[in-house]
Amino acid sequence: MISEIAIFEASAANVDLADPDSPYKANLEKQLKTILASDGAQAAYYAQVIEKPHIIILFINWDTLDSHINARKAP
């Protein structure tokens, strides 16, 4: 298994991923569903840094490094 960790800053400083009505959360979950549809994707989830809520961390588990690389090449 290969674990990918991606750290990025949200464009809005007041992102609240705990809010079920957050459009940012809805978009992020849509993107994770797309990732999980890729061959070799095992799990994908996210976390928000409490001290800096505009920082989001994605965790994606892949079967193999090739699965990860091939998913990145896909349109």
Tab-separated table of N, CA and C in Angstrom:
chain	number	residue	atom	x	y	z
A	1	MET	N	0.848	-1.182	0.000
A	1	MET	CA	0.000	0.000	0.000
A	1	MET	C	0.889	1.239	0.000
A	2	ILE	N	0.465	2.231	-0.739
A	2	ILE	CA	1.133	3.523	-0.818
A	2	ILE	C	0.189	4.568	-0.232
A	3	SER	N	0.698	5.412	0.641
A	3	SER	CA	-0.117	6.483	1.217
A	3	SER	C	0.332	7.818	0.656
A	4	GLU	N	-0.611	8.542	0.108
A	4	GLU	CA	-0.359	9.888	-0.415
A	4	GLU	C	-0.921	10.878	0.593
A	5	ILE	N	-0.154	11.899	0.884
A	5	ILE	CA	-0.608	12.965	1.772
A	5	ILE	C	-0.432	14.276	1.029
A	6	ALA	N	-1.515	14.996	0.859
A	6	ALA	CA	-1.479	16.287	0.170
A	6	ALA	C	-1.944	17.366	1.138
A	7	ILE	N	-1.170	18.426	1.241
A	7	ILE	CA	-1.502	19.539	2.132
A	7	ILE	C	-1.716	20.775	1.270
A	8	PHE	N	-2.835	21.440	1.454
A	8	PHE	CA	-3.083	22.654	0.670
A	8	PHE	C	-3.855	23.676	1.483
A	9	GLU	N	-3.820	24.904	0.990
A	9	GLU	CA	-4.544	26.002	1.631
A	9	GLU	C	-5.854	26.239	0.904
A	10	ALA	N	-6.918	26.360	1.652
A	10	ALA	CA	-8.217	26.685	1.079
A	10	ALA	C	-8.216	28.151	0.648
A	11	SER	N	-8.955	28.437	-0.394
A	11	SER	CA	-9.009	29.811	-0.900
A	11	SER	C	-9.754	30.745	0.054
A	12	ALA	N	-10.655	30.188	0.846
A	12	ALA	CA	-11.390	30.989	1.824
A	12	ALA	C	-10.802	30.750	3.211
A	13	ALA	N	-10.562	31.799	3.941
A	13	ALA	CA	-9.945	31.678	5.270
A	13	ALA	C	-10.912	31.123	6.310
A	14	ASN	N	-12.209	31.199	6.046
A	14	ASN	CA	-13.194	30.780	7.046
A	14	ASN	C	-13.867	29.456	6.678
A	15	VAL	N	-13.129	28.537	6.111
A	15	VAL	CA	-13.675	27.228	5.736
A	15	VAL	C	-13.988	26.425	6.995
A	16	ASP	N	-15.191	25.852	7.041
A	16	ASP	CA	-15.574	25.012	8.175
A	16	ASP	C	-16.048	23.674	7.635
A	17	LEU	N	-15.156	22.691	7.610
A	17	LEU	CA	-15.506	21.384	7.068
A	17	LEU	C	-16.410	20.590	8.004
A	18	ALA	N	-16.606	21.068	9.213
A	18	ALA	CA	-17.545	20.418	10.138
A	18	ALA	C	-18.987	20.809	9.823
A	19	ASP	N	-19.175	21.880	9.068
A	19	ASP	CA	-20.507	22.351	8.697
A	19	ASP	C	-21.031	21.500	7.536
A	20	PRO	N	-22.095	20.718	7.744
A	20	PRO	CA	-22.595	19.853	6.667
A	20	PRO	C	-23.125	20.623	5.461
A	21	ASP	N	-23.422	21.914	5.619
A	21	ASP	CA	-23.924	22.724	4.512
A	21	ASP	C	-22.824	23.503	3.790
A	22	SER	N	-21.587	23.288	4.183
A	22	SER	CA	-20.474	24.012	3.574
A	22	SER	C	-20.294	23.610	2.111
A	23	PRO	N	-20.339	24.584	1.183
A	23	PRO	CA	-20.104	24.249	-0.225
A	23	PRO	C	-18.670	23.748	-0.453
A	24	TYR	N	-17.746	24.214	0.352
A	24	TYR	CA	-16.360	23.768	0.232
A	24	TYR	C	-16.271	22.285	0.583
A	25	LYS	N	-16.974	21.879	1.637
A	25	LYS	CA	-16.990	20.475	2.044
A	25	LYS	C	-17.624	19.621	0.957
A	26	ALA	N	-18.728	20.076	0.390
A	26	ALA	CA	-19.416	19.325	-0.661
A	26	ALA	C	-18.499	19.120	-1.866
A	27	ASN	N	-17.777	20.152	-2.243
A	27	ASN	CA	-16.865	20.045	-3.378
A	27	ASN	C	-15.718	19.084	-3.068
A	28	LEU	N	-15.180	19.175	-1.875
A	28	LEU	CA	-14.087	18.297	-1.471
A	28	LEU	C	-14.540	16.837	-1.482
A	29	GLU	N	-15.720	16.559	-0.972
A	29	GLU	CA	-16.231	15.190	-0.955
A	29	GLU	C	-16.501	14.675	-2.367
A	30	LYS	N	-16.934	15.551	-3.254
A	30	LYS	CA	-17.125	15.175	-4.664
A	30	LYS	C	-15.783	14.780	-5.284
A	31	GLN	N	-14.751	15.552	-5.008
A	31	GLN	CA	-13.423	15.236	-5.536
A	31	GLN	C	-12.904	13.908	-4.983
A	32	LEU	N	-13.153	13.643	-3.707
A	32	LEU	CA	-12.718	12.380	-3.113
A	32	LEU	C	-13.439	11.190	-3.750
A	33	LYS	N	-14.709	11.347	-4.096
A	33	LYS	CA	-15.437	10.270	-4.782
A	33	LYS	C	-14.814	9.990	-6.144
A	34	THR	N	-14.394	11.045	-6.832
A	34	THR	CA	-13.724	10.878	-8.120
A	34	THR	C	-12.415	10.119	-7.945
A	35	ILE	N	-11.657	10.478	-6.929
A	35	ILE	CA	-10.392	9.793	-6.644
A	35	ILE	C	-10.650	8.321	-6.341
A	36	LEU	N	-11.651	8.046	-5.515
A	36	LEU	CA	-11.944	6.666	-5.127
A	36	LEU	C	-12.430	5.812	-6.292
A	37	ALA	N	-12.898	6.440	-7.352
A	37	ALA	CA	-13.320	5.704	-8.548
A	37	ALA	C	-12.114	5.268	-9.387
A	38	SER	N	-10.935	5.761	-9.071
A	38	SER	CA	-9.717	5.408	-9.804
A	38	SER	C	-9.283	3.995	-9.448
A	39	ASP	N	-8.743	3.289	-10.441
A	39	ASP	CA	-8.218	1.946	-10.190
A	39	ASP	C	-7.107	2.009	-9.155
A	40	GLY	N	-7.207	1.174	-8.153
A	40	GLY	CA	-6.158	1.083	-7.147
A	40	GLY	C	-6.343	1.987	-5.948
A	41	ALA	N	-7.352	2.847	-5.972
A	41	ALA	CA	-7.603	3.706	-4.810
A	41	ALA	C	-8.324	2.884	-3.739
A	42	GLN	N	-7.776	2.862	-2.548
A	42	GLN	CA	-8.362	2.085	-1.451
A	42	GLN	C	-9.221	2.942	-0.532
A	43	ALA	N	-8.701	4.102	-0.170
A	43	ALA	CA	-9.410	4.979	0.764
A	43	ALA	C	-8.942	6.404	0.545
A	44	ALA	N	-9.824	7.340	0.835
A	44	ALA	CA	-9.473	8.756	0.731
A	44	ALA	C	-10.271	9.514	1.784
A	45	TYR	N	-9.596	10.342	2.516
A	45	TYR	CA	-10.271	11.145	3.534
A	45	TYR	C	-9.491	12.430	3.744
A	46	TYR	N	-10.061	13.338	4.503
A	46	TYR	CA	-9.440	14.651	4.702
A	46	TYR	C	-9.506	15.049	6.164
A	47	ALA	N	-8.688	16.031	6.490
A	47	ALA	CA	-8.677	16.607	7.833
A	47	ALA	C	-8.425	18.102	7.700
A	48	GLN	N	-8.884	18.823	8.690
A	48	GLN	CA	-8.682	20.266	8.737
A	48	GLN	C	-7.813	20.572	9.945
A	49	VAL	N	-6.808	21.403	9.757
A	49	VAL	CA	-5.918	21.769	10.855
A	49	VAL	C	-6.666	22.724	11.785
A	50	ILE	N	-6.814	22.363	13.027
A	50	ILE	CA	-7.604	23.164	13.967
A	50	ILE	C	-6.990	24.545	14.165
A	51	GLU	N	-5.674	24.591	14.317
A	51	GLU	CA	-5.017	25.874	14.574
A	51	GLU	C	-5.002	26.790	13.345
A	52	LYS	N	-5.089	26.187	12.160
A	52	LYS	CA	-5.100	26.951	10.911
A	52	LYS	C	-6.179	26.351	10.014
A	53	PRO	N	-7.431	26.741	10.206
A	53	PRO	CA	-8.549	26.091	9.511
A	53	PRO	C	-8.505	26.189	7.986
A	54	HIS	N	-7.700	27.093	7.453
A	54	HIS	CA	-7.599	27.197	5.998
A	54	HIS	C	-6.653	26.131	5.417
A	55	ILE	N	-6.009	25.337	6.280
A	55	ILE	CA	-5.126	24.267	5.830
A	55	ILE	C	-5.910	22.947	5.850
A	56	ILE	N	-5.939	22.271	4.694
A	56	ILE	CA	-6.644	21.010	4.529
A	56	ILE	C	-5.607	19.940	4.177
A	57	ILE	N	-5.758	18.767	4.768
A	57	ILE	CA	-4.849	17.655	4.481
A	57	ILE	C	-5.671	16.505	3.906
A	58	LEU	N	-5.243	16.022	2.737
A	58	LEU	CA	-5.878	14.869	2.112
A	58	LEU	C	-5.003	13.645	2.340
A	59	PHE	N	-5.626	12.535	2.637
A	59	PHE	CA	-4.945	11.254	2.797
A	59	PHE	C	-5.563	10.293	1.786
A	60	ILE	N	-4.728	9.719	0.928
A	60	ILE	CA	-5.226	8.789	-0.083
A	60	ILE	C	-4.350	7.538	-0.046
A	61	ASN	N	-4.983	6.373	0.090
A	61	ASN	CA	-4.267	5.105	0.082
A	61	ASN	C	-4.456	4.424	-1.265
A	62	TRP	N	-3.340	3.973	-1.828
A	62	TRP	CA	-3.320	3.320	-3.141
A	62	TRP	C	-2.798	1.903	-2.994
A	63	ASP	N	-3.240	1.021	-3.898
A	63	ASP	CA	-2.728	-0.349	-3.916
A	63	ASP	C	-1.220	-0.361	-4.154
A	64	THR	N	-0.803	0.400	-5.169
A	64	THR	CA	0.604	0.418	-5.568
A	64	THR	C	0.998	1.824	-6.007
A	65	LEU	N	2.278	2.035	-6.142
A	65	LEU	CA	2.769	3.312	-6.672
A	65	LEU	C	2.274	3.511	-8.105
A	66	ASP	N	2.242	2.434	-8.886
A	66	ASP	CA	1.737	2.539	-10.262
A	66	ASP	C	0.281	2.995	-10.296
A	67	SER	N	-0.530	2.527	-9.360
A	67	SER	CA	-1.930	2.978	-9.294
A	67	SER	C	-2.000	4.486	-9.102
A	68	HIS	N	-1.179	4.979	-8.216
A	68	HIS	CA	-1.126	6.409	-7.931
A	68	HIS	C	-0.685	7.191	-9.174
A	69	ILE	N	0.379	6.741	-9.800
A	69	ILE	CA	0.920	7.424	-10.979
A	69	ILE	C	-0.100	7.402	-12.128
A	70	ASN	N	-0.733	6.273	-12.348
A	70	ASN	CA	-1.719	6.171	-13.433
A	70	ASN	C	-2.922	7.062	-13.177
A	71	ALA	N	-3.344	7.190	-11.937
A	71	ALA	CA	-4.475	8.075	-11.615
A	71	ALA	C	-4.120	9.522	-11.896
A	72	ARG	N	-2.886	9.892	-11.644
A	72	ARG	CA	-2.466	11.271	-11.913
A	72	ARG	C	-2.416	11.573	-13.386
A	73	LYS	N	-2.187	10.570	-14.205
A	73	LYS	CA	-2.121	10.743	-15.659
A	73	LYS	C	-3.508	10.805	-16.303
A	74	ALA	N	-4.505	10.286	-15.591
A	74	ALA	CA	-5.869	10.216	-16.157
A	74	ALA	C	-6.439	11.623	-16.308
A	75	PRO	N	-7.272	11.802	-17.359
A	75	PRO	CA	-7.884	13.132	-17.569
A	75	PRO	C	-8.892	13.497	-16.505
